[in-house]
Tab-separated table of C-alpha atoms in Angstrom:
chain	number	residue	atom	x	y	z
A	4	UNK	CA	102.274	207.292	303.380
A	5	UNK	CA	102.310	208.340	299.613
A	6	UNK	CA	104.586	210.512	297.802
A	7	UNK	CA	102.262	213.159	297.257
A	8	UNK	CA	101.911	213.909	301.439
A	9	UNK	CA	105.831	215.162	300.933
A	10	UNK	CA	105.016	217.372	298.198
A	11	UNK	CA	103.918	221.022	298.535
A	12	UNK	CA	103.025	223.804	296.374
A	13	UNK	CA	105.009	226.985	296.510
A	14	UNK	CA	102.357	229.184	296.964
A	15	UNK	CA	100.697	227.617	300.078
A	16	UNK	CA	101.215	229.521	303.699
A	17	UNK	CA	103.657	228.718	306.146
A	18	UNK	CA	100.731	227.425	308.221
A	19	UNK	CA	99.825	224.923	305.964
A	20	UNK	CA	103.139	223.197	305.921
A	21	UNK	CA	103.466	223.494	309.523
A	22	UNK	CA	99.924	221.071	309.084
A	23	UNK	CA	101.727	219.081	306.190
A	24	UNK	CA	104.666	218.019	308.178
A	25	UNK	CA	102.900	217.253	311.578
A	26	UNK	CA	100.894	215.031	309.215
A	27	UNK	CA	103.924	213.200	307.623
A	28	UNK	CA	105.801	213.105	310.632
A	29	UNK	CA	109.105	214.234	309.227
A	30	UNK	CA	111.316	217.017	308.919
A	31	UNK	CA	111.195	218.111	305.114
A	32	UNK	CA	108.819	218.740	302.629
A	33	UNK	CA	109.353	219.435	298.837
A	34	UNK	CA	108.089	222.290	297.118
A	35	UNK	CA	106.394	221.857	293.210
A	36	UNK	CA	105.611	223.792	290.497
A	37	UNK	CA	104.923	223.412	286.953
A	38	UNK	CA	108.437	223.136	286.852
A	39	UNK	CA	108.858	220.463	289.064
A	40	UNK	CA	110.629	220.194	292.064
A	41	UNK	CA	112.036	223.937	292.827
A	42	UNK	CA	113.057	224.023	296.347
A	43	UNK	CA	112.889	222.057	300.153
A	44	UNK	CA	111.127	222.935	303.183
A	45	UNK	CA	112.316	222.068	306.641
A	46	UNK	CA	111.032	222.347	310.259
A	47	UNK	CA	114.206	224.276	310.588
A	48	UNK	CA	113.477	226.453	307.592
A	49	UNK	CA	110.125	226.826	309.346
A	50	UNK	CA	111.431	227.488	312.829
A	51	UNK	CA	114.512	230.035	311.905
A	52	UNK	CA	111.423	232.332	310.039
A	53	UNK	CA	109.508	232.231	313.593
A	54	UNK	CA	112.220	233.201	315.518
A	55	UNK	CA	112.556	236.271	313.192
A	56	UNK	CA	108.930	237.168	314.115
A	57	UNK	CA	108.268	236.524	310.644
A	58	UNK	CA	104.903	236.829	309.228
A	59	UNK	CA	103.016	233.280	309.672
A	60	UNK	CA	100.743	233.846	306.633
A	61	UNK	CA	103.837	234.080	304.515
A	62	UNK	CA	103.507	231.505	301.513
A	63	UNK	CA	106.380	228.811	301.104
A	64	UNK	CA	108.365	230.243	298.111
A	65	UNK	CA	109.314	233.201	300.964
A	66	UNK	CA	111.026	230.913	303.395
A	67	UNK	CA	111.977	227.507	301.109
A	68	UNK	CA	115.340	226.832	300.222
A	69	UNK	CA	115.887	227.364	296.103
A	70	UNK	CA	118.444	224.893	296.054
A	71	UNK	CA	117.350	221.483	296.750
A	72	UNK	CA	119.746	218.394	297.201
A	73	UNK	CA	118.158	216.252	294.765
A	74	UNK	CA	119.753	212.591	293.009
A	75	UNK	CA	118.800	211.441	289.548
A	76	UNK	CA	117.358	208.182	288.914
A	77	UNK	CA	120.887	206.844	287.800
A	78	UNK	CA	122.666	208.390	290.646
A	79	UNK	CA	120.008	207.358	293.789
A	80	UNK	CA	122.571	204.371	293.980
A	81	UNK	CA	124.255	207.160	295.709
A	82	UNK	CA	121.422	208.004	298.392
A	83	UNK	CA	122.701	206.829	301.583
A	84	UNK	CA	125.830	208.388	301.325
A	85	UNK	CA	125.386	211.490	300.202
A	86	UNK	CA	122.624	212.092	303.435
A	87	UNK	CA	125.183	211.310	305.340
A	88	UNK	CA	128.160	213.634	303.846
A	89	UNK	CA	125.008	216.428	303.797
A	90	UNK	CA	123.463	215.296	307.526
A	91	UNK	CA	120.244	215.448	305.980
A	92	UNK	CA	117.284	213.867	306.553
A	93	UNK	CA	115.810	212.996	302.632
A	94	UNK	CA	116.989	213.247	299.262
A	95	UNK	CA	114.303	213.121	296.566
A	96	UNK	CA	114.787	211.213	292.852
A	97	UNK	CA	113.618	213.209	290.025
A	98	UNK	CA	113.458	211.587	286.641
A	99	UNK	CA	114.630	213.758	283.362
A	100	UNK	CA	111.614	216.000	283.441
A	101	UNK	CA	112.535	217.247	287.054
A	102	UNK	CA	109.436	215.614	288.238
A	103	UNK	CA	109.949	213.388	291.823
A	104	UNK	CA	109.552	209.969	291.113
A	105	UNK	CA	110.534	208.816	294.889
A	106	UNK	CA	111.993	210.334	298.295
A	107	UNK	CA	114.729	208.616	299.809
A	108	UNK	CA	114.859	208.815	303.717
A	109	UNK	CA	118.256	207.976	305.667
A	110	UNK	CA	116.864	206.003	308.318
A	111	UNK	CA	114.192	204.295	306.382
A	112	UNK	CA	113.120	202.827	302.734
A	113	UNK	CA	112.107	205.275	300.145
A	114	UNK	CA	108.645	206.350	299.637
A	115	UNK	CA	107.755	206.411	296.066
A	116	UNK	CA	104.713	206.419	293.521
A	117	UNK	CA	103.178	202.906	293.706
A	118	UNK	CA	102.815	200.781	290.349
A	119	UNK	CA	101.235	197.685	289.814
A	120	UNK	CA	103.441	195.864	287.396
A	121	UNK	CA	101.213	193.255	286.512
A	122	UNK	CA	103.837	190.760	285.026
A	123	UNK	CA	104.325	187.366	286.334
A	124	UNK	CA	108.103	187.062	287.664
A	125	UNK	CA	110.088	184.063	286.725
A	126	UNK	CA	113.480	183.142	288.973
A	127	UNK	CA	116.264	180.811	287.648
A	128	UNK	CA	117.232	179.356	290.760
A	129	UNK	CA	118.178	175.718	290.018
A	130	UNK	CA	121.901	176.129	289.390
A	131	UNK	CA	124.718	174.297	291.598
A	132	UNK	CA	126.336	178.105	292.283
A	133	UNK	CA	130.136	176.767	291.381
A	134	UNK	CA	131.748	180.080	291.748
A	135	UNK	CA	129.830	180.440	294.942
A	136	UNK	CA	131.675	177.928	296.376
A	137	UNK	CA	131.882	176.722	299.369
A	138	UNK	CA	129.300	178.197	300.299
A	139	UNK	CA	127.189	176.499	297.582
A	140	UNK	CA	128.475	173.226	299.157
A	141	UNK	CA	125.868	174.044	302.490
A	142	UNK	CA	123.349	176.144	301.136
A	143	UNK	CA	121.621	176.523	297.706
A	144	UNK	CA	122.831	179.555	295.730
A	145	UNK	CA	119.231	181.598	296.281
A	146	UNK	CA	119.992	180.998	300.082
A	147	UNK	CA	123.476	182.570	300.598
A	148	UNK	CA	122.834	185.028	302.432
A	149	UNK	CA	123.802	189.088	302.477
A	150	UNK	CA	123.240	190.872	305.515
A	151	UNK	CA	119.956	189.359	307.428
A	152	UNK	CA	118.405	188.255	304.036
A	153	UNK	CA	119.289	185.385	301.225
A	154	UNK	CA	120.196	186.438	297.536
A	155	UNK	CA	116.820	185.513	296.133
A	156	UNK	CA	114.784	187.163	298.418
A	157	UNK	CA	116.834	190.922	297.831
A	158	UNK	CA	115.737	189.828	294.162
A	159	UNK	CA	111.760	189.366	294.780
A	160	UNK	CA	111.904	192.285	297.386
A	161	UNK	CA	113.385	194.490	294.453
A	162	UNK	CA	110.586	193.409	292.123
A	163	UNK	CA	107.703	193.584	294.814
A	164	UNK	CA	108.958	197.371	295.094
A	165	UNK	CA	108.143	197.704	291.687
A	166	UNK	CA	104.995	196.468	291.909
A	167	UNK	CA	105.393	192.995	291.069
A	168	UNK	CA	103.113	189.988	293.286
A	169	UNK	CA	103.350	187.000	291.254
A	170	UNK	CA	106.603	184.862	291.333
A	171	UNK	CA	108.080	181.513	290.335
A	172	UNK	CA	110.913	179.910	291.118
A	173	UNK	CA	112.405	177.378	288.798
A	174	UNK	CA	114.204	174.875	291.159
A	175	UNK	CA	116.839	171.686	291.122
A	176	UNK	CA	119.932	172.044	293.795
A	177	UNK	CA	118.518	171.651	297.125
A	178	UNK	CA	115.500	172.543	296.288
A	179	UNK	CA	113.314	171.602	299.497
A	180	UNK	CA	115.392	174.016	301.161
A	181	UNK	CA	114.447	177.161	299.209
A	182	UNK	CA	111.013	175.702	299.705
A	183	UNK	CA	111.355	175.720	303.297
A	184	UNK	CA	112.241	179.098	303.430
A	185	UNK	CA	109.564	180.730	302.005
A	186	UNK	CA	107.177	178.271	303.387
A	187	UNK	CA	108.148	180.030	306.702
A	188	UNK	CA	108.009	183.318	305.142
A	189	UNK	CA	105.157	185.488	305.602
A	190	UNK	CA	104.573	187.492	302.725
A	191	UNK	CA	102.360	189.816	300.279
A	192	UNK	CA	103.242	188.435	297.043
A	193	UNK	CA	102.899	184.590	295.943
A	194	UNK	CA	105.294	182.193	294.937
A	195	UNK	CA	104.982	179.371	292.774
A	196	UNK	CA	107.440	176.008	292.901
A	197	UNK	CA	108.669	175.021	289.340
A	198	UNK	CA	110.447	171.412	289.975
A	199	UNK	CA	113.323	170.661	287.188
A	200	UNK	CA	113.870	166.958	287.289
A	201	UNK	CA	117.196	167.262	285.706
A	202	UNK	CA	119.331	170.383	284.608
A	203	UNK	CA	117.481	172.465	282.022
A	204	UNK	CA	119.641	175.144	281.739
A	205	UNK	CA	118.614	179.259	281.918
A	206	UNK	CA	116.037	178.715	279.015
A	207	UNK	CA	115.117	175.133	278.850
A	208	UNK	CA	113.752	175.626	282.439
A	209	UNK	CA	110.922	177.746	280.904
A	210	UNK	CA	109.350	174.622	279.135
A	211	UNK	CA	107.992	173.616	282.796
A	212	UNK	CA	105.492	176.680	282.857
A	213	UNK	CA	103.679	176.069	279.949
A	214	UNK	CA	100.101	176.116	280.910
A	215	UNK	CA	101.004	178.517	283.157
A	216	UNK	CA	102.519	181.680	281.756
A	217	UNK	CA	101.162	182.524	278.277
A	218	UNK	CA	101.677	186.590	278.527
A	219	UNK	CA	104.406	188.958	278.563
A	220	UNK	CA	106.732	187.762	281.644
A	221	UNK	CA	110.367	188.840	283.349
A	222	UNK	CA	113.159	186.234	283.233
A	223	UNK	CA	115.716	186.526	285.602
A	224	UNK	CA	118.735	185.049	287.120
A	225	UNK	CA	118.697	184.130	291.049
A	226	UNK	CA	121.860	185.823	291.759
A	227	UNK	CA	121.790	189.412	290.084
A	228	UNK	CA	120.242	192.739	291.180
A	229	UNK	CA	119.477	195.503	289.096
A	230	UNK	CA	118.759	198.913	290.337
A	231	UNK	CA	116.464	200.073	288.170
A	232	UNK	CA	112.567	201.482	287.404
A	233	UNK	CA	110.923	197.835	285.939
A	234	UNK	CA	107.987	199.899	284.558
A	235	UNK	CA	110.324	202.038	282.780
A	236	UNK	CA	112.093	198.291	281.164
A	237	UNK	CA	108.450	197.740	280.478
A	238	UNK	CA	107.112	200.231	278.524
A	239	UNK	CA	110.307	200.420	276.666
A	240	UNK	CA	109.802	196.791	275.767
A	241	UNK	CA	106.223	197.313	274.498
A	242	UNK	CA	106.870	200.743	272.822
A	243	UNK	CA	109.227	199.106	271.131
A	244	UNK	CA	107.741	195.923	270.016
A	245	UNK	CA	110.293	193.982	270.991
A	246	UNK	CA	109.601	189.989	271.399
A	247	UNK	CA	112.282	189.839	273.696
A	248	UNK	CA	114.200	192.756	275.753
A	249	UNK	CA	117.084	191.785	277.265
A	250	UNK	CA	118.676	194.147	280.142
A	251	UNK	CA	122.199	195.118	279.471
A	252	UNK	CA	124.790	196.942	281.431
A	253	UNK	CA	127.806	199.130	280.437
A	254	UNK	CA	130.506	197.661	281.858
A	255	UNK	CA	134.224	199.324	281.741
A	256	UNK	CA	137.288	197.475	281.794
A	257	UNK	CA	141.002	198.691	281.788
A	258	UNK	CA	143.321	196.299	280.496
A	259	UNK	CA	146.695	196.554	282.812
A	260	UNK	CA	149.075	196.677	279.946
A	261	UNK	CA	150.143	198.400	277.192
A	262	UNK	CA	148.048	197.303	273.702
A	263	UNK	CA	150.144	196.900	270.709
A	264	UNK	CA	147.710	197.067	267.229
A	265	UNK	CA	150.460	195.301	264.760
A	266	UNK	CA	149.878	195.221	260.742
A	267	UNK	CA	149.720	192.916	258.113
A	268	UNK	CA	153.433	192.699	257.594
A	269	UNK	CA	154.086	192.296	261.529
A	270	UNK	CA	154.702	196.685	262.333
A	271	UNK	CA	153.557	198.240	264.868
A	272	UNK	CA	149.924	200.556	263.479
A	273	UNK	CA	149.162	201.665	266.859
A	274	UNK	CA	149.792	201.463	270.861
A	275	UNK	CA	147.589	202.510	273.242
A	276	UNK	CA	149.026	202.676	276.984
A	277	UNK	CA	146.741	200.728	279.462
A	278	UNK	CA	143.422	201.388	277.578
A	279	UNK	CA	140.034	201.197	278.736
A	280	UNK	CA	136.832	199.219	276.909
A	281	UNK	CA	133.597	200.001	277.260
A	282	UNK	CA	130.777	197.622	275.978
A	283	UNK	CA	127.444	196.597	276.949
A	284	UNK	CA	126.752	193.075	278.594
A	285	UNK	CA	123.668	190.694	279.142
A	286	UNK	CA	122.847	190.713	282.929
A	287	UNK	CA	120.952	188.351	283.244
A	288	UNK	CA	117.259	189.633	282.807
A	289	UNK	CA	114.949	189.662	280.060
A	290	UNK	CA	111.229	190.787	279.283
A	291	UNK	CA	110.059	187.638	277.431
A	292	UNK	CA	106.695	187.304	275.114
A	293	UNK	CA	104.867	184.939	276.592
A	294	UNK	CA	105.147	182.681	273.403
A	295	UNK	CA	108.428	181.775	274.109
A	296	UNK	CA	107.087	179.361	276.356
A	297	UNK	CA	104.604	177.490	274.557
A	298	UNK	CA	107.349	177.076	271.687
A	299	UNK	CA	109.923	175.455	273.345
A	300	UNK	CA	110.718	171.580	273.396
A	301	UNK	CA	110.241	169.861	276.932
A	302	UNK	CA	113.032	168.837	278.742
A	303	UNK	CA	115.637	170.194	276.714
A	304	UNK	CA	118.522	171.967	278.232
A	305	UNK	CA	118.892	175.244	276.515
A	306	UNK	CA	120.860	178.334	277.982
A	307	UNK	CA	118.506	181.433	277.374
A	308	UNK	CA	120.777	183.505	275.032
A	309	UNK	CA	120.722	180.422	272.406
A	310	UNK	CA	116.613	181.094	272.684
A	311	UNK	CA	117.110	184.550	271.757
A	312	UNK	CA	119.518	183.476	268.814
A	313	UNK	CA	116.530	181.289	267.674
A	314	UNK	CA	114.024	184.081	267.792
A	315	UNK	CA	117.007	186.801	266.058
A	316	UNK	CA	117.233	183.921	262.939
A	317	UNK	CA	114.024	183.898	262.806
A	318	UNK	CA	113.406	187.489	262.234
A	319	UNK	CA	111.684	188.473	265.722
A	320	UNK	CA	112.747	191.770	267.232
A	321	UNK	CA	115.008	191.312	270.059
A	322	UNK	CA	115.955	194.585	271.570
A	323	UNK	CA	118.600	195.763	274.310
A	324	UNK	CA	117.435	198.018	277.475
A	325	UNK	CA	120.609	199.756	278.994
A	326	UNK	CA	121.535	200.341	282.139
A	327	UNK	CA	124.314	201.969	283.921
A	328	UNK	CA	127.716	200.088	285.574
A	329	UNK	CA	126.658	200.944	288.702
A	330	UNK	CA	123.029	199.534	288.432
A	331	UNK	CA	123.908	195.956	288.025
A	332	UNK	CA	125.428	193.635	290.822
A	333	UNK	CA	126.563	190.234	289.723
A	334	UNK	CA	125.595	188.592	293.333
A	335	UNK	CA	126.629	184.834	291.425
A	336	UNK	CA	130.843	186.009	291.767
A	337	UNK	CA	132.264	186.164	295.220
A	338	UNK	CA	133.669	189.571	295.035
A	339	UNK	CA	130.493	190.761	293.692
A	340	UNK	CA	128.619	189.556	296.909
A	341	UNK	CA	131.339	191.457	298.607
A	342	UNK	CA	130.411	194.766	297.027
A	343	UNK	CA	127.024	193.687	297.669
A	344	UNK	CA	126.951	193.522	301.436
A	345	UNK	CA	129.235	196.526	301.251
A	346	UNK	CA	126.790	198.826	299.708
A	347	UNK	CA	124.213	197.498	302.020
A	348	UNK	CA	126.002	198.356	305.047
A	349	UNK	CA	126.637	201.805	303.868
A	350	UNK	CA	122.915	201.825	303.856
A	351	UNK	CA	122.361	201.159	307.326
């Protein structure tokens, strides 16, 4: 089913989305204009106009409901629950121009416009996972799991809903076990084993693809999530001309005291009663050009940021793609995976 079978102009008849929705299967439709989404159209909708002997060659905009329950793309985070607070079927996600960009159900995954995102994917997942511990001590960090599935597999299921197929996975710590796992798998996209013989770090690793990726790739860590449109974080990284884009997040933090500013000459200039900071920081996930790769020294551990510091010195453009609080989870911190399997319960 595509996202256009849930759309329906204003001025078709009643009978027609009668048709529509038999067709879809579902309860709601969405009514378009040129000004995007305007109003929704339920069975109910539908069936309270019948039951007033209404005329059945009425057009939509006579029985649709003008005010539509509708999420932005920063607040769909929010989906799940507010169906549930509303006891409504579907919420739809408009982008800044009003136009739908998905349709959320509450029983089932969204239904959105399909976009090949034809980047190759690559997946730091060689790291011993010390502040996933003990866990870490049975299973590899990309295995822990949350709810039915393992980290690293919410991560490539996030990517193949944005359209992404090709995959590799740089691995070290218990590595034949991540292997095993998708061995078993049955799957759409493909996934290609990158063996580290010793630590590399979170950019050294990417000296083991060369050969292999010589084009515009994502980097990413094997324990975050972000909740966001990767063709959007695309564009903006070619529109932009940026050699490397790395995703960051506005994160908030209230420090639990009061903050004393103090001078020169040891007075007081300022206090400030439990303030709050606000900042951006580096999640984790970067849209690399592919030359990175050929550039680097083999077998040199190298943490990624000190590969952007190279390429910064050197005069390349390294740009920033934000994101909201909300649409990053740190799933590498133990209270983050808590807040993980939280969210996806609310979800159920």
């Amino acid at each position: 089913m595509e996202l256009k079978d849930f759309l329906i102009n204003e001025n078709s008849t009643m009978i027609e989305a009668m048709s529509q929705l038999d067709c879809v299967a579902r309860k709601v439709l969405f009514v378009v204009s040129e000004r995007g989404l305007v109003a929704a159209l339920t069975d109910g909708d539908i069936r309270r106009w019948i039951l007033k002997k209404g005329d059945l060659e009425v057009s939509v905009k006579e029985i649709a409901n003008y005010k539509p329950r509708f999420l932005t793309e920063k607040e769909k985070y929010k989906a799940k629950r507010v169906m549930k607070e509303l006891s409504i079927e579907a919420i739809p996600i408009v982008n800044t121009n009003n136009r739908i960009i998905s349709i959320i159900f509450a029983h089932e995954e969204s239904i959105r416009i399909k976009n090949e995102l034809a980047v190759p994917v690559i997946i730091m997942a060689g790291g011993l996972g010390t502040l996933l511990y003990p866990y870490t001590k049975i299973l590899p960090k990309p295995l822990i799991p949350i709810g039915e599935i393992p980290i690293v597999e919410h991560i490539i299921n996030r990517f193949v809903e944005n359209g992404c197929s090709e995959f590799y996975l740089v691995l070290n710590h218990k590595k034949n076990m991540v292997k095993a796992y998708f061995n078993d798998l049955e799957s759409a996209y493909q996934v290609t084993y990158i063996d580290e013989e010793k630590p590399l770090g979170t950019g050294g690793g990417l000296s083991l693809l060369k050969g292999k990726i010589d084009s515009t790739f994502i980097l990413s860590n094997c324990d975050i999530l972000i909740d966001e449109d990767y063709q959007k974080i695309l564009s903006f990284h070619q529109k932009q001309n940026n050699f490397i884009t790395m995703i960051c997040s506005m994160k908030r933090i209230r420090i639990p005291y009061g903050v004393v500013e103090i001078s020169e000459t040891g007075e007081i200039e300022e206090m400030k009663e439990k303030p709050e900071l606000s900042f951006f920081v580096n999640t984790g996930m970067y849209v690399v050009d592919g030359r990175v790769v050929g550039e680097l020294e083999s077998d040199q551990e190298m943490g990624f940021p000190d590969i952007i510091e190279k390429y910064r010195n050197q005069g390349e453009k390294i740009g920033i793609f934000p994101i909201s609080e909300k649409a990053w989870l740190d799933m590498g911190q133990l209270d983050e995976l808590e807040i993980m399997r939280k969210r996806l319960e609310d979800d159920e």
